[in-house]
Coordinates of C-alpha atoms in Angstrom, one line a residue:
Chain A
M1452 CA -113.9 52.5 33.7
A1453 CA -117.2 50.6 33.5
E1454 CA -120.0 51.3 35.9
P1455 CA -120.5 48.7 38.6
I1456 CA -123.7 46.7 38.2
L1457 CA -124.1 46.2 41.9
E1458 CA -122.7 48.5 44.6
L1459 CA -122.9 48.4 48.3
R1460 CA -122.2 51.6 50.2
N1461 CA -121.5 51.5 53.9
V1462 CA -124.1 48.7 54.4
T1463 CA -124.8 47.9 58.0
R1464 CA -127.3 45.4 59.5
T1465 CA -127.7 44.9 63.2
F1466 CA -129.6 42.3 65.1
G1467 CA -130.1 43.7 68.6
G1468 CA -126.5 44.6 69.6
V1469 CA -124.8 42.4 67.0
R1470 CA -123.5 43.9 63.8
A1471 CA -124.1 41.1 61.4
T1472 CA -123.0 43.3 58.5
D1473 CA -120.6 46.1 59.5
D1474 CA -120.1 49.0 57.2
V1475 CA -119.6 47.0 54.1
S1476 CA -118.7 48.8 50.8
L1477 CA -118.3 46.7 47.7
A1478 CA -118.7 47.0 44.0
F1479 CA -119.4 44.3 41.4
M1480 CA -118.7 44.6 37.7
P1481 CA -120.8 43.1 34.9
G1482 CA -119.7 39.6 34.1
E1483 CA -117.2 39.1 36.8
I1484 CA -117.0 36.2 39.2
V1485 CA -116.4 37.2 42.8
G1486 CA -115.8 34.9 45.7
L1487 CA -117.4 35.9 49.0
I1488 CA -115.7 33.9 51.7
G1489 CA -115.3 33.9 55.4
P1490 CA -115.5 31.6 58.4
N1491 CA -118.9 30.4 59.7
G1492 CA -120.9 33.2 61.1
A1493 CA -119.0 35.9 59.2
G1494 CA -122.2 37.3 57.8
K1495 CA -122.1 36.0 54.2
T1496 CA -125.7 34.8 54.1
T1497 CA -126.8 38.0 55.9
L1498 CA -125.2 40.0 53.1
V1499 CA -127.0 37.9 50.5
N1500 CA -130.3 38.4 52.3
L1501 CA -129.7 42.2 52.4
I1502 CA -129.0 42.4 48.7
S1503 CA -132.0 40.2 47.7
G1504 CA -134.3 42.3 49.9
F1505 CA -135.0 39.6 52.4
L1506 CA -133.7 41.7 55.2
P1507 CA -133.9 45.5 55.4
V1508 CA -130.6 47.2 55.8
S1509 CA -130.1 49.1 59.1
S1510 CA -128.1 51.8 57.3
G1511 CA -126.3 52.3 54.1
E1512 CA -127.3 51.9 50.5
I1513 CA -127.4 49.1 47.9
R1514 CA -127.4 50.3 44.3
Y1515 CA -128.2 48.1 41.3
E1516 CA -127.8 49.4 37.8
G1517 CA -127.4 52.9 39.3
R1518 CA -130.5 52.9 41.4
S1519 CA -131.0 52.3 45.0
I1520 CA -132.9 49.1 45.8
V1521 CA -133.0 49.2 49.6
R1522 CA -136.7 50.0 49.7
Q1523 CA -137.7 47.3 47.3
A1524 CA -139.4 44.0 48.1
P1525 CA -137.7 40.7 47.4
H1526 CA -140.0 39.9 44.4
Q1527 CA -139.2 43.3 42.8
I1528 CA -135.5 42.8 43.2
A1529 CA -135.8 39.3 41.7
R1530 CA -137.7 40.7 38.7
A1531 CA -135.1 43.4 38.2
G1532 CA -132.5 40.7 37.7
I1533 CA -130.9 39.8 40.9
A1534 CA -131.3 36.0 41.5
R1535 CA -130.0 33.9 44.3
T1536 CA -129.9 30.3 45.3
F1537 CA -130.4 29.2 48.8
Q1538 CA -127.8 27.5 51.0
I1539 CA -130.5 25.1 52.1
V1540 CA -132.2 24.2 48.8
Q1541 CA -135.9 25.3 48.6
P1542 CA -137.7 23.5 45.8
F1543 CA -141.4 23.6 45.3
A1544 CA -141.6 20.0 46.5
Q1545 CA -145.0 19.0 45.0
M1546 CA -144.2 20.4 41.6
T1547 CA -142.2 18.7 38.8
V1548 CA -138.7 19.7 38.1
L1549 CA -139.9 21.6 35.0
E1550 CA -142.6 23.5 36.9
N1551 CA -140.1 24.6 39.4
V1552 CA -137.9 26.1 36.8
M1553 CA -141.0 27.6 35.0
A1554 CA -141.8 29.4 38.2
G1555 CA -138.6 31.4 37.6
S1556 CA -139.3 32.1 34.0
I1557 CA -142.9 33.0 34.4
F1558 CA -142.7 35.5 37.2
A1559 CA -139.2 37.0 37.2
G1560 CA -138.7 36.4 33.5
A1561 CA -142.2 37.8 32.9
L1562 CA -142.9 35.3 30.1
G1563 CA -146.2 33.8 28.9
L1564 CA -146.7 30.2 29.8
K1565 CA -145.5 28.8 26.5
A1566 CA -142.3 30.9 26.3
A1567 CA -141.7 30.3 30.0
R1568 CA -141.7 26.6 29.3
A1569 CA -139.2 26.9 26.5
K1570 CA -137.0 29.0 28.6
A1571 CA -137.2 26.5 31.5
V1572 CA -136.4 23.6 29.2
E1573 CA -133.3 25.5 28.0
A1574 CA -132.2 26.1 31.5
L1575 CA -132.7 22.5 32.4
E1576 CA -130.7 21.3 29.5
F1577 CA -127.9 23.7 30.5
V1578 CA -127.6 22.2 34.0
R1579 CA -128.2 18.7 32.5
L1580 CA -131.4 18.0 34.4
A1581 CA -133.6 17.7 31.3
P1582 CA -134.0 13.9 31.7
F1583 CA -135.6 14.5 35.1
M1584 CA -138.0 17.2 33.8
D1585 CA -141.2 15.4 34.7
M1586 CA -140.1 14.0 38.0
P1587 CA -141.4 15.6 41.3
A1588 CA -138.7 17.9 42.6
S1589 CA -138.9 16.2 46.0
E1590 CA -137.4 13.0 44.5
L1591 CA -134.2 14.6 43.2
A1592 CA -130.9 13.7 45.0
L1593 CA -129.0 16.6 46.7
A1594 CA -126.6 17.3 43.8
N1595 CA -129.5 17.6 41.4
R1596 CA -131.5 19.7 43.7
K1597 CA -128.6 22.2 43.8
R1598 CA -128.7 22.2 40.0
L1599 CA -132.4 22.7 40.1
E1600 CA -131.8 25.8 42.1
L1601 CA -129.3 26.9 39.5
A1602 CA -131.7 26.3 36.6
K1603 CA -134.5 28.1 38.4
S1604 CA -132.3 31.1 38.9
L1605 CA -131.1 31.0 35.3
A1606 CA -134.6 30.9 34.0
M1607 CA -135.2 34.2 35.8
N1608 CA -132.9 35.8 33.2
P1609 CA -130.7 37.4 35.9
R1610 CA -127.9 39.9 35.5
V1611 CA -126.5 39.2 38.9
L1612 CA -126.5 35.7 40.4
M1613 CA -125.7 34.9 44.0
L1614 CA -124.8 31.3 44.7
D1615 CA -125.1 30.6 48.4
E1616 CA -123.0 27.5 49.2
V1617 CA -124.1 25.9 46.0
N1618 CA -121.3 23.3 46.3
A1619 CA -121.8 22.4 50.0
G1620 CA -122.5 18.7 50.4
L1621 CA -121.4 17.8 46.9
N1622 CA -118.6 15.3 46.2
S1623 CA -115.4 16.2 44.3
S1624 CA -116.5 15.3 40.8
E1625 CA -119.9 17.0 41.3
I1626 CA -118.1 20.1 42.4
T1627 CA -115.9 20.0 39.3
E1628 CA -119.0 19.8 37.1
A1629 CA -120.7 22.6 39.0
L1630 CA -117.7 24.8 38.5
G1631 CA -117.8 24.3 34.8
M1632 CA -121.5 25.4 34.8
I1633 CA -120.8 28.5 36.8
R1634 CA -118.0 29.5 34.4
A1635 CA -120.3 29.0 31.5
I1636 CA -122.9 31.2 33.1
A1637 CA -120.4 34.0 33.7
E1638 CA -119.5 33.8 30.0
R1639 CA -123.0 35.0 29.2
G1640 CA -122.1 38.2 30.9
I1641 CA -123.9 37.5 34.2
T1642 CA -122.2 38.7 37.4
I1643 CA -121.7 35.9 39.8
I1644 CA -121.1 36.2 43.5
V1645 CA -120.0 32.8 44.9
I1646 CA -120.6 32.5 48.6
E1647 CA -118.4 29.7 49.9
H1648 CA -116.4 28.4 52.7
L1649 CA -114.6 26.0 50.5
I1650 CA -111.5 27.9 49.6
R1651 CA -110.8 25.5 46.7
V1652 CA -114.0 26.6 44.9
V1653 CA -113.1 30.2 45.1
A1654 CA -109.5 29.7 44.2
E1655 CA -110.5 27.9 41.0
L1656 CA -113.3 30.0 40.0
A1657 CA -113.1 33.6 41.0
E1658 CA -110.9 36.4 39.8
R1659 CA -111.5 38.4 42.9
A1660 CA -112.3 37.6 46.5
V1661 CA -113.9 39.4 49.4
V1662 CA -113.3 38.0 52.9
L1663 CA -115.9 38.8 55.5
H1664 CA -115.1 38.5 59.2
H1665 CA -117.5 39.5 62.0
G1666 CA -119.6 41.1 59.4
A1667 CA -116.9 43.5 58.1
V1668 CA -114.7 43.3 55.0
L1669 CA -111.4 41.9 56.2
S1670 CA -109.6 41.7 52.9
E1671 CA -110.4 42.2 49.3
G1672 CA -108.6 41.8 46.0
P1673 CA -107.2 39.2 43.6
V1674 CA -107.8 35.7 45.0
D1675 CA -104.1 34.8 45.4
S1676 CA -103.1 37.8 47.4
V1677 CA -106.3 37.6 49.6
L1678 CA -105.6 34.0 50.5
K1679 CA -102.1 34.9 51.6
D1680 CA -103.2 37.9 53.6
P1681 CA -102.1 37.1 57.2
R1682 CA -105.3 38.6 58.6
V1683 CA -107.3 36.1 56.5
V1684 CA -105.2 33.2 57.6
E1685 CA -105.7 34.2 61.2
A1686 CA -109.5 34.5 60.8
Y1687 CA -109.7 31.0 59.4
L1688 CA -107.1 29.2 61.5
G1689 CA -106.5 31.3 64.6
N1690 CA -103.5 33.5 65.4
R1691 CA -101.1 30.8 66.5
F1692 CA -101.3 29.2 63.0
A1693 CA -101.1 32.6 61.4
R1694 CA -97.8 33.4 63.1
R1695 CA -96.3 30.1 62.2
F1696 CA -97.6 30.5 58.6
A1697 CA -96.1 33.9 58.3
G1698 CA -92.9 33.1 60.2
Chain B
M505 CA -153.7 29.6 30.0
I506 CA -152.6 26.0 29.4
L507 CA -155.5 23.9 28.2
D508 CA -154.7 20.4 27.3
R509 CA -157.4 18.0 26.1
T510 CA -158.0 16.3 29.4
F511 CA -158.6 19.6 31.1
L512 CA -161.0 20.8 28.4
L513 CA -162.9 17.5 28.9
K514 CA -163.0 18.1 32.6
I515 CA -164.5 21.6 32.1
A516 CA -167.1 20.1 29.6
V517 CA -168.1 17.5 32.2
G518 CA -168.4 20.1 34.9
L519 CA -170.6 22.4 32.7
A520 CA -172.7 19.4 31.6
L521 CA -173.4 18.5 35.2
F522 CA -174.5 22.0 36.0
A523 CA -176.7 22.2 32.9
L524 CA -178.3 18.9 33.9
A525 CA -179.0 20.3 37.3
A526 CA -180.5 23.4 35.8
F527 CA -182.9 21.4 33.5
S528 CA -183.9 19.1 36.3
A529 CA -185.1 22.2 38.3
F530 CA -188.4 21.9 36.5
S531 CA -189.1 18.3 37.6
L532 CA -188.0 18.5 41.2
D533 CA -190.4 18.8 44.1
N534 CA -190.0 21.4 46.8
Y535 CA -188.0 19.3 49.1
Q536 CA -185.6 18.3 46.4
L537 CA -185.2 21.9 45.3
Q538 CA -184.4 22.8 48.9
V539 CA -181.7 20.2 49.1
G540 CA -180.4 21.2 45.7
T541 CA -180.2 24.8 46.7
S542 CA -178.3 24.1 49.8
L543 CA -176.0 21.8 47.9
A544 CA -175.3 24.6 45.3
M545 CA -174.7 27.1 48.2
L546 CA -172.3 24.7 49.9
A547 CA -170.5 24.2 46.6
V548 CA -170.0 27.9 46.2
L549 CA -168.6 28.2 49.7
C550 CA -166.4 25.2 49.1
Y551 CA -165.1 26.7 45.9
A552 CA -164.5 29.9 47.7
W553 CA -162.6 28.2 50.5
N554 CA -160.6 26.1 48.0
L555 CA -158.9 29.1 46.5
V556 CA -157.4 30.1 49.9
G557 CA -157.3 26.8 51.7
G558 CA -156.6 24.5 48.7
Y559 CA -154.5 26.3 46.1
M560 CA -152.8 28.7 48.5
G561 CA -152.6 26.4 51.5
Y562 CA -153.9 28.9 54.1
P563 CA -156.4 27.1 56.4
S564 CA -159.0 29.8 56.5
L565 CA -162.0 29.5 58.9
A566 CA -163.4 32.9 57.7
T567 CA -165.6 31.6 54.9
I568 CA -168.7 32.0 57.0
T569 CA -167.6 35.4 58.2
F570 CA -167.9 36.6 54.6
F571 CA -171.1 34.6 54.1
G572 CA -172.6 36.4 57.1
I573 CA -171.4 39.8 56.0
G574 CA -173.0 39.1 52.6
A575 CA -176.3 38.0 54.3
Y576 CA -176.5 41.1 56.4
T577 CA -175.5 43.4 53.5
D578 CA -178.2 41.9 51.4
G579 CA -180.8 42.3 54.1
I580 CA -179.8 45.9 54.9
V581 CA -179.7 46.9 51.2
Q582 CA -183.0 45.2 50.4
N583 CA -184.6 46.9 53.4
L584 CA -183.6 50.2 51.7
D585 CA -186.0 49.3 49.0
Q586 CA -183.3 48.3 46.5
A587 CA -183.8 45.6 43.9
I588 CA -182.7 42.1 44.8
G589 CA -179.9 42.1 42.2
V590 CA -178.5 45.3 43.6
A591 CA -178.5 43.8 47.1
W592 CA -176.6 40.7 45.9
L593 CA -174.0 42.9 44.1
A594 CA -173.6 44.9 47.3
A595 CA -173.1 41.8 49.3
A596 CA -170.3 40.6 47.0
I597 CA -168.7 44.0 47.1
A598 CA -168.9 44.2 50.8
G599 CA -167.4 40.7 51.1
A600 CA -164.5 41.7 48.8
A601 CA -163.9 45.0 50.6
I602 CA -163.8 43.5 54.1
A603 CA -161.7 40.6 52.8
L604 CA -159.2 43.2 51.5
L605 CA -158.9 44.8 54.9
L606 CA -158.9 41.6 56.9
G607 CA -156.6 39.9 54.5
A608 CA -153.9 42.6 54.7
A609 CA -153.7 41.9 58.4
L610 CA -154.5 38.2 58.7
L611 CA -152.4 36.9 55.9
R612 CA -149.2 37.8 57.8
L613 CA -150.0 34.9 60.0
K614 CA -149.4 31.3 59.0
G615 CA -150.7 27.8 59.7
H616 CA -152.5 27.4 63.0
Y617 CA -152.1 31.1 63.9
F618 CA -153.9 32.1 60.6
A619 CA -156.7 29.6 61.4
I620 CA -157.2 31.0 64.8
G621 CA -157.1 34.5 63.5
T622 CA -159.8 33.8 61.0
I623 CA -162.0 32.2 63.6
A624 CA -161.7 35.4 65.6
T625 CA -163.2 37.3 62.7
L626 CA -166.3 35.1 62.9
E627 CA -166.7 35.7 66.6
V628 CA -166.2 39.5 66.3
A629 CA -168.6 39.7 63.3
R630 CA -171.2 37.9 65.3
E631 CA -170.9 40.1 68.3
I632 CA -171.1 43.2 66.1
A633 CA -174.3 41.8 64.5
N634 CA -175.6 41.1 68.0
N635 CA -175.0 44.5 69.3
W636 CA -175.4 47.0 66.5
D637 CA -179.2 47.0 66.8
A638 CA -179.8 50.0 64.6
L639 CA -178.2 48.4 61.6
T640 CA -178.6 44.6 62.1
G641 CA -181.6 44.4 64.3
G642 CA -179.3 42.9 67.0
A643 CA -180.1 39.5 68.5
I644 CA -183.7 39.7 67.4
G645 CA -182.6 39.4 63.8
L646 CA -183.4 41.1 60.5
N647 CA -186.5 40.6 58.4
I648 CA -186.0 40.8 54.7
P649 CA -188.8 41.3 52.1
I650 CA -190.1 38.0 50.9
Q651 CA -190.0 37.2 47.2
M652 CA -193.5 37.1 45.6
G653 CA -194.8 34.0 43.8
S654 CA -195.8 30.4 44.5
P655 CA -193.6 28.3 46.7
E656 CA -192.6 26.3 43.6
F657 CA -191.7 29.3 41.6
V658 CA -189.6 30.9 44.4
G659 CA -187.9 27.6 45.2
R660 CA -187.0 27.1 41.6
F661 CA -185.8 30.7 41.3
F662 CA -183.4 30.5 44.2
F663 CA -182.2 27.1 43.1
L664 CA -181.3 28.4 39.7
V665 CA -179.6 31.6 41.1
M666 CA -177.6 29.5 43.6
L667 CA -176.7 27.1 40.7
A668 CA -175.6 30.1 38.6
L669 CA -173.3 31.2 41.4
A670 CA -171.9 27.7 41.7
V671 CA -171.1 27.8 37.9
A672 CA -169.4 31.1 38.4
A673 CA -167.4 29.7 41.3
F674 CA -166.5 26.7 39.2
L675 CA -165.3 28.9 36.3
V676 CA -163.3 31.1 38.6
T677 CA -161.6 28.0 39.8
V678 CA -161.0 26.7 36.3
V679 CA -159.3 30.0 35.4
V680 CA -157.3 30.1 38.6
D681 CA -156.2 26.5 38.1
R682 CA -154.7 27.2 34.7
T683 CA -153.2 30.7 34.8
R684 CA -150.1 32.2 36.4
F685 CA -152.2 33.4 39.3
G686 CA -153.0 29.9 40.3
F687 CA -149.4 28.8 39.5
G688 CA -148.2 31.5 41.9
L689 CA -150.7 30.4 44.6
R690 CA -149.4 26.9 44.3
C691 CA -145.8 28.1 44.7
I692 CA -146.9 30.1 47.8
R693 CA -148.5 27.0 49.3
Q694 CA -145.3 25.1 49.0
N695 CA -142.7 27.6 49.9
E696 CA -143.4 31.3 50.4
Q697 CA -139.8 32.4 50.7
A698 CA -138.9 30.6 47.4
A699 CA -142.0 32.1 45.8
S700 CA -140.9 35.6 46.5
M701 CA -137.4 34.8 45.3
V702 CA -138.7 33.8 41.8
G703 CA -140.5 37.1 41.6
I704 CA -144.0 36.4 42.9
D705 CA -145.6 39.3 44.6
V706 CA -146.6 37.1 47.5
V707 CA -148.6 39.7 49.5
R708 CA -150.6 40.8 46.5
Y709 CA -151.3 37.2 45.4
K710 CA -152.4 36.2 48.8
V711 CA -154.7 39.2 49.3
A712 CA -156.2 38.7 45.8
A713 CA -157.1 35.1 46.5
F714 CA -158.6 36.1 49.9
V715 CA -160.7 38.9 48.2
L716 CA -161.9 36.5 45.5
S717 CA -162.9 34.0 48.1
G718 CA -164.5 36.6 50.3
A719 CA -166.6 38.0 47.4
L720 CA -167.9 34.5 46.4
S721 CA -168.8 33.6 50.0
A722 CA -170.6 36.9 50.5
A723 CA -172.5 36.6 47.3
A724 CA -173.7 33.1 48.5
G725 CA -174.7 34.7 51.8
G726 CA -176.6 37.5 50.0
V727 CA -178.7 35.0 48.0
Y728 CA -179.2 32.9 51.1
A729 CA -180.5 35.8 53.1
S730 CA -183.0 36.8 50.3
M731 CA -184.2 33.2 50.2
V732 CA -184.8 32.7 53.9
A733 CA -186.1 36.3 54.3
Y734 CA -184.9 36.4 58.0
I735 CA -181.4 36.3 59.4
E736 CA -180.1 36.4 62.9
P737 CA -176.5 36.5 64.1
K738 CA -176.1 32.9 65.2
D739 CA -177.5 31.6 61.9
A740 CA -175.5 34.0 59.7
F741 CA -172.2 33.6 61.5
N742 CA -172.3 29.9 62.4
L743 CA -169.2 28.4 63.8
V744 CA -170.0 24.8 62.9
K745 CA -170.6 25.8 59.3
T746 CA -167.2 27.5 59.0
I747 CA -165.6 24.3 60.1
E748 CA -167.7 22.1 57.9
I749 CA -166.7 23.9 54.7
P750 CA -163.0 22.9 54.8
V751 CA -164.0 19.4 55.9
M752 CA -166.1 19.1 52.7
V753 CA -163.3 20.2 50.5
M754 CA -161.0 17.8 52.2
L755 CA -163.5 15.1 51.5
G756 CA -163.5 16.0 47.9
G757 CA -159.9 16.9 47.3
M758 CA -158.1 20.2 48.0
G759 CA -156.7 22.4 45.2
T760 CA -158.7 20.6 42.5
I761 CA -161.5 21.9 40.3
F762 CA -163.9 19.1 41.2
G763 CA -163.0 18.6 44.8
P764 CA -165.3 21.2 46.3
L765 CA -168.3 19.9 44.2
I766 CA -167.7 16.3 45.0
G767 CA -167.0 17.1 48.7
S768 CA -170.1 19.2 49.2
A769 CA -172.3 16.6 47.4
F770 CA -170.9 13.8 49.4
Y771 CA -171.5 15.7 52.6
V772 CA -175.0 16.7 51.8
V773 CA -176.0 13.1 50.9
L774 CA -174.3 11.8 54.0
N775 CA -176.0 14.5 56.1
E776 CA -179.4 13.8 54.7
F777 CA -179.0 10.0 55.1
V778 CA -177.7 10.2 58.7
W779 CA -180.3 12.8 59.6
A780 CA -183.2 10.7 58.3
N781 CA -182.0 7.5 60.0
F782 CA -180.4 8.5 63.2
I783 CA -182.0 11.7 64.3
N784 CA -180.9 11.6 67.9
W785 CA -177.3 10.6 67.2
H786 CA -177.0 12.6 64.0
S787 CA -174.0 14.9 64.9
G788 CA -172.1 12.1 66.6
I789 CA -172.4 9.7 63.8
L790 CA -171.6 12.3 61.2
G791 CA -168.5 13.3 63.1
L792 CA -167.3 9.7 63.3
I793 CA -167.8 9.2 59.6
I794 CA -165.9 12.3 58.8
V795 CA -163.0 11.3 61.0
G796 CA -163.0 7.9 59.3
V797 CA -163.1 9.3 55.8
I798 CA -160.3 11.8 56.4
Y799 CA -158.2 9.1 58.1
F800 CA -158.6 6.7 55.2
L801 CA -158.8 9.1 52.3
P802 CA -156.5 12.0 53.4
G803 CA -156.2 13.4 49.9
G804 CA -160.0 13.4 49.5
V805 CA -161.9 11.5 46.9
L806 CA -159.9 13.0 44.0
G807 CA -156.5 12.9 45.7
T808 CA -156.6 9.2 46.4
R809 CA -155.0 6.5 44.3
W810 CA -157.9 4.1 44.3
P811 CA -156.3 0.8 43.4
S812 CA -154.2 0.9 46.5
A813 CA -156.8 2.4 48.8
K814 CA -156.1 -0.3 51.4
G815 CA -153.0 -0.3 53.7
R816 CA -153.0 3.4 54.0
M817 CA -150.4 4.6 56.4
P818 CA -147.5 5.6 54.2
M819 CA -149.8 7.3 51.7
R820 CA -151.5 9.1 54.5
A821 CA -148.2 10.6 55.5
R822 CA -147.4 11.6 52.0
A823 CA -150.7 13.1 51.1
A824 CA -151.0 15.0 54.4
Q825 CA -147.5 16.5 54.1
P826 CA -148.0 18.9 51.2
R827 CA -151.0 20.5 52.7
T828 CA -149.2 22.0 55.6
T829 CA -147.8 25.5 55.2
A830 CA -144.1 26.2 55.7

């Protein structure tokens, strides 16, 4: 069996007395799409922050390509090939769309300015933002800002891409388009972790799903079986619904 | 480096201006040389501030801390019978070293907190200079060997040295503006979190900019100290000056290669004019003019779209917004 590209071993993160991430152990294979779901406050974004080095783990280990990365700074992790998008989009507002994406290819992609520009244009064409290249990033509409985040991450030449609620706030047709893009990215061999609370997105996209609840892994496995797991239904809808659902 | 034709033209214009100033040194009288020297010095300090305050968006009020450190280092080293060039080099190195130490601590702060923290460095530095009598001469001040030669010769010499320093500061800015270092600083200004997420070593970039700025400011301080041949704490670590520097850059345009030059020139001319005509009301009038200019030209001379420089309110909001740190 292939080695996992990203592996979490007993990762725990506490904030005061709260265990925001509770003894999570997960493995991600190269090129797979994994849905990370869970109700609000389940600890999904905390987990992303731990992996990307934004928050230090309280205990446990995160291994990327066989090496521990828990002591590394966010920029080192980004350069090593773990990219993320933010739930609340974070463009460099005074820069143009192209410059935003170039930031990704210059620093994480470690390219010279000319090569970085070519790489950025390619990423923009991929997410169909090329026509807006010279526009200030602050003038993009929400759906396009989400795509900008995607292009910026792609320009970083990642091997693992974490998409934090990349579909939140989009309408149905925009979501369909975004799903197509995400699938195309996975076909390049990039591991994708889709953080969502829209079950539809995960159901359509992922082969495997992980459900977080109160910071711990509640259920894990093929998407269909996970979504039918009574514990998952209970976590989302409350136990009265769960009983009716099961009964 | 990305160098398009417009940018090359800008560099050429800048260098031509400096060359013109250098040639004019031989036809200026002493008063004009003195004004020119202080203009060149302010330009250096403005360029130094612009790296941290303009490109990186950290509102530093420590420029004069490093200026003073440079001045004292120069005085102390020259009093050890070292050549003037050695003393200037020592000043720049001292500025860089102390900026490295202070930056590692201060750059964890943001916005107003950073500004207040940097002001504290000035107050602390002044108290040290006031009380460490053995090294600094305390409140009495420090005498520095005077340069030999006629007043014209010495005046011209310091003018040209300060001008050379201004050229260096200009060229540093040109390089920063067009390389990945400057690109990274601009990213940091706009969103530090996103900057680290695209792989920018935020801490190192911030400290590097602060060190560069500290070295330039201290070099200016060193040359200044040699020129005036006497420094005292309240002159070397002057609170008003440390606030004037950012004001000048704002007048000219932050995060641009000409903003510091235009701003300092504008300020010096304004200052001389108001000083000559309203000697009793000098500070008050200057203050009002500054408030007025910043109110009506928030992006500075360079950051303003001139054709629409009337009905200002919406543009003011837009131009002011990007300058704040997240």
